[in-house]
Amino acid sequence: MKKKRPSLKDIADALNISTTTVSFVLNGKGEEKKISKELIAKVEAHLKEINYKPNLVARSLRTGSTRVLVFMVEDISNSHFSKVGRIIEDISYKNDYRVLFCSTENDVKRTQDLIHLFHERQVDGFIIVPPPGIEKEISYLLENEVPVVLFDRKIPELEADYVIINNFEGAKQSTQHLIDSGYKNIAFITIDLDQIQMHDREAGYIAAIEEAGFSPNILKIPYDTSNIPSSREKIKKFIKESKDIDAIFFATNYLSQSGLKCIHQIDAKLINKLGIISFDDSNFFEMYSPTVSAFAQPVDEMANQLMKIMFNKLKNKEQAVSSKLVLEGTLVTRESSLKK
Amino acid sequence: MKKKRPSLKDIADALNISTTTVSFVLNGKGEEKKISKELIAKVEAHLKEINYKPNLVARSLRTGSTRVLVFMVEDISNSHFSKVGRIIEDISYKNDYRVLFCSTENDVKRTQDLIHLFHERQVDGFIIVPPPGIEKEISYLLENEVPVVLFDRKIPELEADYVIINNFEGAKQSTQHLIDSGYKNIAFITIDLDQIQMHDREAGYIAAIEEAGFSPNILKIPYDTSNIPSSREKIKKFIKESKDIDAIFFATNYLSQSGLKCIHQIDAKLINKLGIISFDDSNFFEMYSPTVSAFAQPVDEMANQLMKIMFNKLKNKEQAVSSKLVLEGTLVTRESSLKK
DNA sequence: GTGAAAGCGCTAACAC
DNA sequence: GTGTTAGCGCTTTCAC
């Protein structure tokens, strides 16, 4: 026998008052609406007693707002993204928003599905790390005036707001740091993806290398989450075949982690001969032996700026204040990039 | 200037037909309701042209169903859970359900919030790996006849359905395998959590050890995601201080991974002297050197059974068919548990 | 101070 | 075959 969930009306009937009154009390507008203290107390007691849970679907239909934001990143298990996610979640909770997380796996089809799914369910805003090829869906959201903030990378053709870092500068500084430590034959291992942040990192590496009068040495791995072992093989082959390399700059933190395993598997002592630096920091790098240097993104600042822009959009739907932010990261030097 | 999103009514008006007709076509009931082929085609063309997206909040309010399920696990980045999650997602999609994933971090407060959040938003069903202390919320859901299936562990006091494995048997088999390989001094490293699956694994270990006439040697690590380094220290200390240990059985895959790092850090050659087996498999174990033996849960079968029970509940809300499943896992022997 | 009632966008029973 | 309409549970304007 099915117990129907109590509705506002059931409560109003039980208490012999109107739904309006119950609704006001429920939303903490009792005082404001000058409902008597006693009535408020009575209603609240009853709400608590029956453990009333409002139907948020109905509320959303009425108010047009779900108070839900989505945070779509490449891979939520990547510590860079999950750290930012965590801060975003905290800020949102404080402002009475919930956050749904999801991983796009950098796959357009999947991302499209996710965007439609959430848009149809009326989420209030999107924070997206856009995979290549997603321009159309993003413009669709923009046309429909759904708040969108891009993160980690921008889409140059699009009038969308974003918070990114200066990838070129970061990569250049990282490479320069290896050069300053005395390394002369610095390889760059990156992901073969046509995305602006990857191009910028590569360009930064090349700029530093050429300024120093060295020659670039680049390995590009296909982006393919399902095929980690084959990436490993490529990295191993590359390292084994280029015996003269004395340092490696990895373009992402997950590449660094794969790379470190490869280096270890080739020869347990090899890690002590190579200079290593990673773009993007990771908890793992502090625990590794040797500790691994990294170019760290300002996680806290990024999350805060992201939410500032998002809340601004949420509040002033009309007013299109364009916010395009390029932040600077910091070089975190640890043992792996000291001169060996 | 805000472009209002078109509603069913806008379409009906534009086409000079009723919302009913549009609704039927939209839901693929055109044929069934004997709407003329031409009209169907016309409506579909229009829907496509304006890129109509139904307001699923309104639909949910009307139908009482969101076609969303939640999958709540300890840590979605744990490969055991994410594998099951992936299969669940696939099955759900085929049945036109979406799945939301979230991590409870084994924290009651967080899990309560999550359950309320989703329940108020009217999700259709919950698949939950219950953290200790969550009994009350689960019974609340059950009382409200919300479909719930527990996973990975049961709550003995509760009349909730579940799909788990035979932890006792698995742990016993794993331990026995190490004994059969000739190890005599087998330690068990587990998590200090008052949860039945952990007790069962410990009991299985002890049973095998005592049958063989050996004595148990157990290390319990506090469950605390935020404090991985201190867990590492405990494991290292334990291994260093018990010089006579010749094998270790880890109670979870994440413990095994921590443990392997510890062993490596103590002495790179140590791994070749110790017998190792892990409860729960992981992709990582096949890549490691040596490859790591594990007691694998039947991921595919678990996910399928889980969804079978869930769909059964979803379809027959009334009929309470109790489904409590205890599946058997399989021992996957790899290099780490061969006699050294 | 409190209540009546409209309406958010959709579905589906019923009417014609 | 297609249209009319009630109603899902809630918020909020307006009336008293």
mmCIF file of N, CA and C in Angstrom, chain A residues 65-126:
data_model
loop_
_atom_site.group_PDB
_atom_site.id
_atom_site.type_symbol
_atom_site.label_atom_id
_atom_site.label_comp_id
_atom_site.label_asym_id
_atom_site.label_seq_id
_atom_site.Cartn_x
_atom_site.Cartn_y
_atom_site.Cartn_z
ATOM 1 N N SER A 65 14.062 27.782 -11.870
ATOM 2 C CA SER A 65 15.453 27.605 -11.474
ATOM 3 C C SER A 65 15.608 26.311 -10.676
ATOM 4 N N THR A 66 16.673 25.570 -10.956
ATOM 5 C CA THR A 66 16.867 24.313 -10.236
ATOM 6 C C THR A 66 17.879 24.455 -9.107
ATOM 7 N N ARG A 67 18.598 25.572 -9.132
ATOM 8 C CA ARG A 67 19.711 25.791 -8.206
ATOM 9 C C ARG A 67 20.730 24.658 -8.294
ATOM 10 N N VAL A 68 20.950 24.231 -9.502
ATOM 11 C CA VAL A 68 21.966 23.215 -9.756
ATOM 12 C C VAL A 68 22.919 23.740 -10.832
ATOM 13 N N LEU A 69 24.203 23.554 -10.596
ATOM 14 C CA LEU A 69 25.217 23.892 -11.599
ATOM 15 C C LEU A 69 25.915 22.601 -12.016
ATOM 16 N N VAL A 70 26.425 22.563 -13.237
ATOM 17 C CA VAL A 70 27.190 21.384 -13.658
ATOM 18 C C VAL A 70 28.633 21.776 -13.888
ATOM 19 N N PHE A 71 29.498 20.894 -13.519
ATOM 20 C CA PHE A 71 30.932 21.104 -13.694
ATOM 21 C C PHE A 71 31.428 19.960 -14.560
ATOM 22 N N MET A 72 31.683 20.254 -15.818
ATOM 23 C CA MET A 72 32.063 19.205 -16.757
ATOM 24 C C MET A 72 33.537 19.301 -17.106
ATOM 25 N N VAL A 73 34.289 18.296 -16.712
ATOM 26 C CA VAL A 73 35.717 18.310 -17.017
ATOM 27 C C VAL A 73 36.110 17.052 -17.767
ATOM 28 N N GLU A 74 37.328 17.073 -18.239
ATOM 29 C CA GLU A 74 37.847 15.950 -18.995
ATOM 30 C C GLU A 74 37.737 14.676 -18.170
ATOM 31 N N ASP A 75 38.259 14.750 -16.958
ATOM 32 C CA ASP A 75 38.323 13.557 -16.128
ATOM 33 C C ASP A 75 38.330 13.997 -14.672
ATOM 34 N N ILE A 76 37.244 13.729 -13.998
ATOM 35 C CA ILE A 76 37.073 14.246 -12.650
ATOM 36 C C ILE A 76 38.039 13.587 -11.676
ATOM 37 N N SER A 77 38.628 12.456 -12.083
ATOM 38 C CA SER A 77 39.574 11.821 -11.166
ATOM 39 C C SER A 77 40.966 12.439 -11.270
ATOM 40 N N ASN A 78 41.162 13.319 -12.248
ATOM 41 C CA ASN A 78 42.432 14.052 -12.330
ATOM 42 C C ASN A 78 42.469 15.080 -11.198
ATOM 43 N N SER A 79 43.539 15.040 -10.423
ATOM 44 C CA SER A 79 43.535 15.835 -9.198
ATOM 45 C C SER A 79 43.436 17.339 -9.462
ATOM 46 N N HIS A 80 43.950 17.787 -10.601
ATOM 47 C CA HIS A 80 43.840 19.213 -10.916
ATOM 48 C C HIS A 80 42.363 19.616 -10.979
ATOM 49 N N PHE A 81 41.578 18.839 -11.702
ATOM 50 C CA PHE A 81 40.162 19.154 -11.845
ATOM 51 C C PHE A 81 39.371 18.903 -10.564
ATOM 52 N N SER A 82 39.720 17.829 -9.871
ATOM 53 C CA SER A 82 38.917 17.524 -8.700
ATOM 54 C C SER A 82 39.163 18.548 -7.587
ATOM 55 N N LYS A 83 40.374 19.111 -7.564
ATOM 56 C CA LYS A 83 40.631 20.167 -6.571
ATOM 57 C C LYS A 83 39.772 21.385 -6.859
ATOM 58 N N VAL A 84 39.777 21.816 -8.105
ATOM 59 C CA VAL A 84 38.945 22.959 -8.487
ATOM 60 C C VAL A 84 37.477 22.629 -8.213
ATOM 61 N N GLY A 85 37.090 21.402 -8.538
ATOM 62 C CA GLY A 85 35.706 20.972 -8.324
ATOM 63 C C GLY A 85 35.293 21.089 -6.876
ATOM 64 N N ARG A 86 36.195 20.688 -6.033
ATOM 65 C CA ARG A 86 35.900 20.715 -4.612
ATOM 66 C C ARG A 86 35.626 22.127 -4.110
ATOM 67 N N ILE A 87 36.437 23.068 -4.565
ATOM 68 C CA ILE A 87 36.264 24.458 -4.135
ATOM 69 C C ILE A 87 34.953 25.018 -4.701
ATOM 70 N N ILE A 88 34.696 24.709 -5.948
ATOM 71 C CA ILE A 88 33.460 25.157 -6.586
ATOM 72 C C ILE A 88 32.254 24.632 -5.818
ATOM 73 N N GLU A 89 32.348 23.392 -5.401
ATOM 74 C CA GLU A 89 31.250 22.792 -4.648
ATOM 75 C C GLU A 89 31.026 23.554 -3.339
ATOM 76 N N ASP A 90 32.117 23.857 -2.657
ATOM 77 C CA ASP A 90 32.007 24.589 -1.393
ATOM 78 C C ASP A 90 31.344 25.945 -1.589
ATOM 79 N N ILE A 91 31.841 26.699 -2.548
ATOM 80 C CA ILE A 91 31.287 28.033 -2.784
ATOM 81 C C ILE A 91 29.809 27.921 -3.142
ATOM 82 N N SER A 92 29.482 26.949 -3.967
ATOM 83 C CA SER A 92 28.099 26.785 -4.403
ATOM 84 C C SER A 92 27.188 26.470 -3.229
ATOM 85 N N TYR A 93 27.624 25.555 -2.382
ATOM 86 C CA TYR A 93 26.819 25.185 -1.220
ATOM 87 C C TYR A 93 26.508 26.405 -0.376
ATOM 88 N N LYS A 94 27.523 27.248 -0.198
ATOM 89 C CA LYS A 94 27.332 28.448 0.628
ATOM 90 C C LYS A 94 26.294 29.367 0.014
ATOM 91 N N ASN A 95 26.164 29.306 -1.294
ATOM 92 C CA ASN A 95 25.190 30.144 -1.971
ATOM 93 C C ASN A 95 23.934 29.364 -2.325
ATOM 94 N N ASP A 96 23.811 28.212 -1.684
ATOM 95 C CA ASP A 96 22.603 27.419 -1.854
ATOM 96 C C ASP A 96 22.425 26.862 -3.258
ATOM 97 N N TYR A 97 23.538 26.576 -3.891
ATOM 98 C CA TYR A 97 23.497 25.862 -5.160
ATOM 99 C C TYR A 97 24.116 24.493 -4.946
ATOM 100 N N ARG A 98 23.683 23.514 -5.720
ATOM 101 C CA ARG A 98 24.315 22.199 -5.709
ATOM 102 C C ARG A 98 25.150 22.101 -6.980
ATOM 103 N N VAL A 99 26.116 21.203 -6.962
ATOM 104 C CA VAL A 99 26.948 21.019 -8.152
ATOM 105 C C VAL A 99 26.947 19.555 -8.567
ATOM 106 N N LEU A 100 26.735 19.323 -9.839
ATOM 107 C CA LEU A 100 26.848 17.973 -10.382
ATOM 108 C C LEU A 100 28.162 17.905 -11.149
ATOM 109 N N PHE A 101 28.909 16.828 -10.919
ATOM 110 C CA PHE A 101 30.186 16.675 -11.605
ATOM 111 C C PHE A 101 30.061 15.655 -12.707
ATOM 112 N N CYS A 102 30.746 15.886 -13.812
ATOM 113 C CA CYS A 102 30.826 14.786 -14.764
ATOM 114 C C CYS A 102 32.068 14.875 -15.626
ATOM 115 N N SER A 103 32.456 13.727 -16.123
ATOM 116 C CA SER A 103 33.656 13.619 -16.955
ATOM 117 C C SER A 103 33.258 13.515 -18.414
ATOM 118 N N THR A 104 33.833 14.376 -19.226
ATOM 119 C CA THR A 104 33.534 14.342 -20.660
ATOM 120 C C THR A 104 34.415 13.327 -21.374
ATOM 121 N N GLU A 105 35.495 12.927 -20.721
ATOM 122 C CA GLU A 105 36.499 12.061 -21.341
ATOM 123 C C GLU A 105 36.979 12.649 -22.652
ATOM 124 N N ASN A 106 36.833 13.957 -22.755
ATOM 125 C CA ASN A 106 37.254 14.692 -23.944
ATOM 126 C C ASN A 106 36.550 14.204 -25.211
ATOM 127 N N ASP A 107 35.392 13.618 -25.026
ATOM 128 C CA ASP A 107 34.653 13.021 -26.128
ATOM 129 C C ASP A 107 33.480 13.916 -26.492
ATOM 130 N N VAL A 108 33.417 14.354 -27.751
ATOM 131 C CA VAL A 108 32.377 15.320 -28.145
ATOM 132 C C VAL A 108 30.987 14.749 -27.977
ATOM 133 N N LYS A 109 30.808 13.549 -28.482
ATOM 134 C CA LYS A 109 29.472 12.931 -28.442
ATOM 135 C C LYS A 109 28.952 12.883 -27.005
ATOM 136 N N ARG A 110 29.806 12.380 -26.138
ATOM 137 C CA ARG A 110 29.433 12.260 -24.734
ATOM 138 C C ARG A 110 29.107 13.630 -24.139
ATOM 139 N N THR A 111 29.931 14.611 -24.476
ATOM 140 C CA THR A 111 29.731 15.952 -23.946
ATOM 141 C C THR A 111 28.421 16.547 -24.449
ATOM 142 N N GLN A 112 28.126 16.332 -25.733
ATOM 143 C CA GLN A 112 26.860 16.818 -26.281
ATOM 144 C C GLN A 112 25.688 16.225 -25.503
ATOM 145 N N ASP A 113 25.726 14.920 -25.322
ATOM 146 C CA ASP A 113 24.663 14.241 -24.579
ATOM 147 C C ASP A 113 24.484 14.864 -23.207
ATOM 148 N N LEU A 114 25.608 15.040 -22.546
ATOM 149 C CA LEU A 114 25.588 15.584 -21.198
ATOM 150 C C LEU A 114 24.992 16.995 -21.192
ATOM 151 N N ILE A 115 25.396 17.817 -22.142
ATOM 152 C CA ILE A 115 24.892 19.187 -22.200
ATOM 153 C C ILE A 115 23.381 19.176 -22.432
ATOM 154 N N HIS A 116 22.926 18.356 -23.370
ATOM 155 C CA HIS A 116 21.485 18.288 -23.623
ATOM 156 C C HIS A 116 20.728 17.802 -22.405
ATOM 157 N N LEU A 117 21.254 16.704 -21.862
ATOM 158 C CA LEU A 117 20.636 16.125 -20.683
ATOM 159 C C LEU A 117 20.405 17.163 -19.594
ATOM 160 N N PHE A 118 21.455 17.909 -19.288
ATOM 161 C CA PHE A 118 21.349 18.872 -18.194
ATOM 162 C C PHE A 118 20.541 20.104 -18.594
ATOM 163 N N HIS A 119 20.681 20.498 -19.839
ATOM 164 C CA HIS A 119 19.929 21.668 -20.268
ATOM 165 C C HIS A 119 18.428 21.376 -20.228
ATOM 166 N N GLU A 120 18.045 20.191 -20.698
ATOM 167 C CA GLU A 120 16.631 19.821 -20.667
ATOM 168 C C GLU A 120 16.129 19.731 -19.226
ATOM 169 N N ARG A 121 17.027 19.402 -18.341
ATOM 170 C CA ARG A 121 16.644 19.310 -16.928
ATOM 171 C C ARG A 121 16.802 20.667 -16.245
ATOM 172 N N GLN A 122 17.053 21.687 -17.035
ATOM 173 C CA GLN A 122 17.026 23.079 -16.559
ATOM 174 C C GLN A 122 18.086 23.449 -15.541
ATOM 175 N N VAL A 123 19.264 22.872 -15.657
ATOM 176 C CA VAL A 123 20.273 23.319 -14.707
ATOM 177 C C VAL A 123 20.568 24.796 -14.955
ATOM 178 N N ASP A 124 20.982 25.479 -13.912
ATOM 179 C CA ASP A 124 21.100 26.935 -13.982
ATOM 180 C C ASP A 124 22.378 27.428 -14.645
ATOM 181 N N GLY A 125 23.424 26.611 -14.638
ATOM 182 C CA GLY A 125 24.656 27.086 -15.238
ATOM 183 C C GLY A 125 25.645 25.975 -15.520
ATOM 184 N N PHE A 126 26.524 26.228 -16.472
ATOM 185 C CA PHE A 126 27.522 25.245 -16.881
ATOM 186 C C PHE A 126 28.943 25.778 -16.712
#
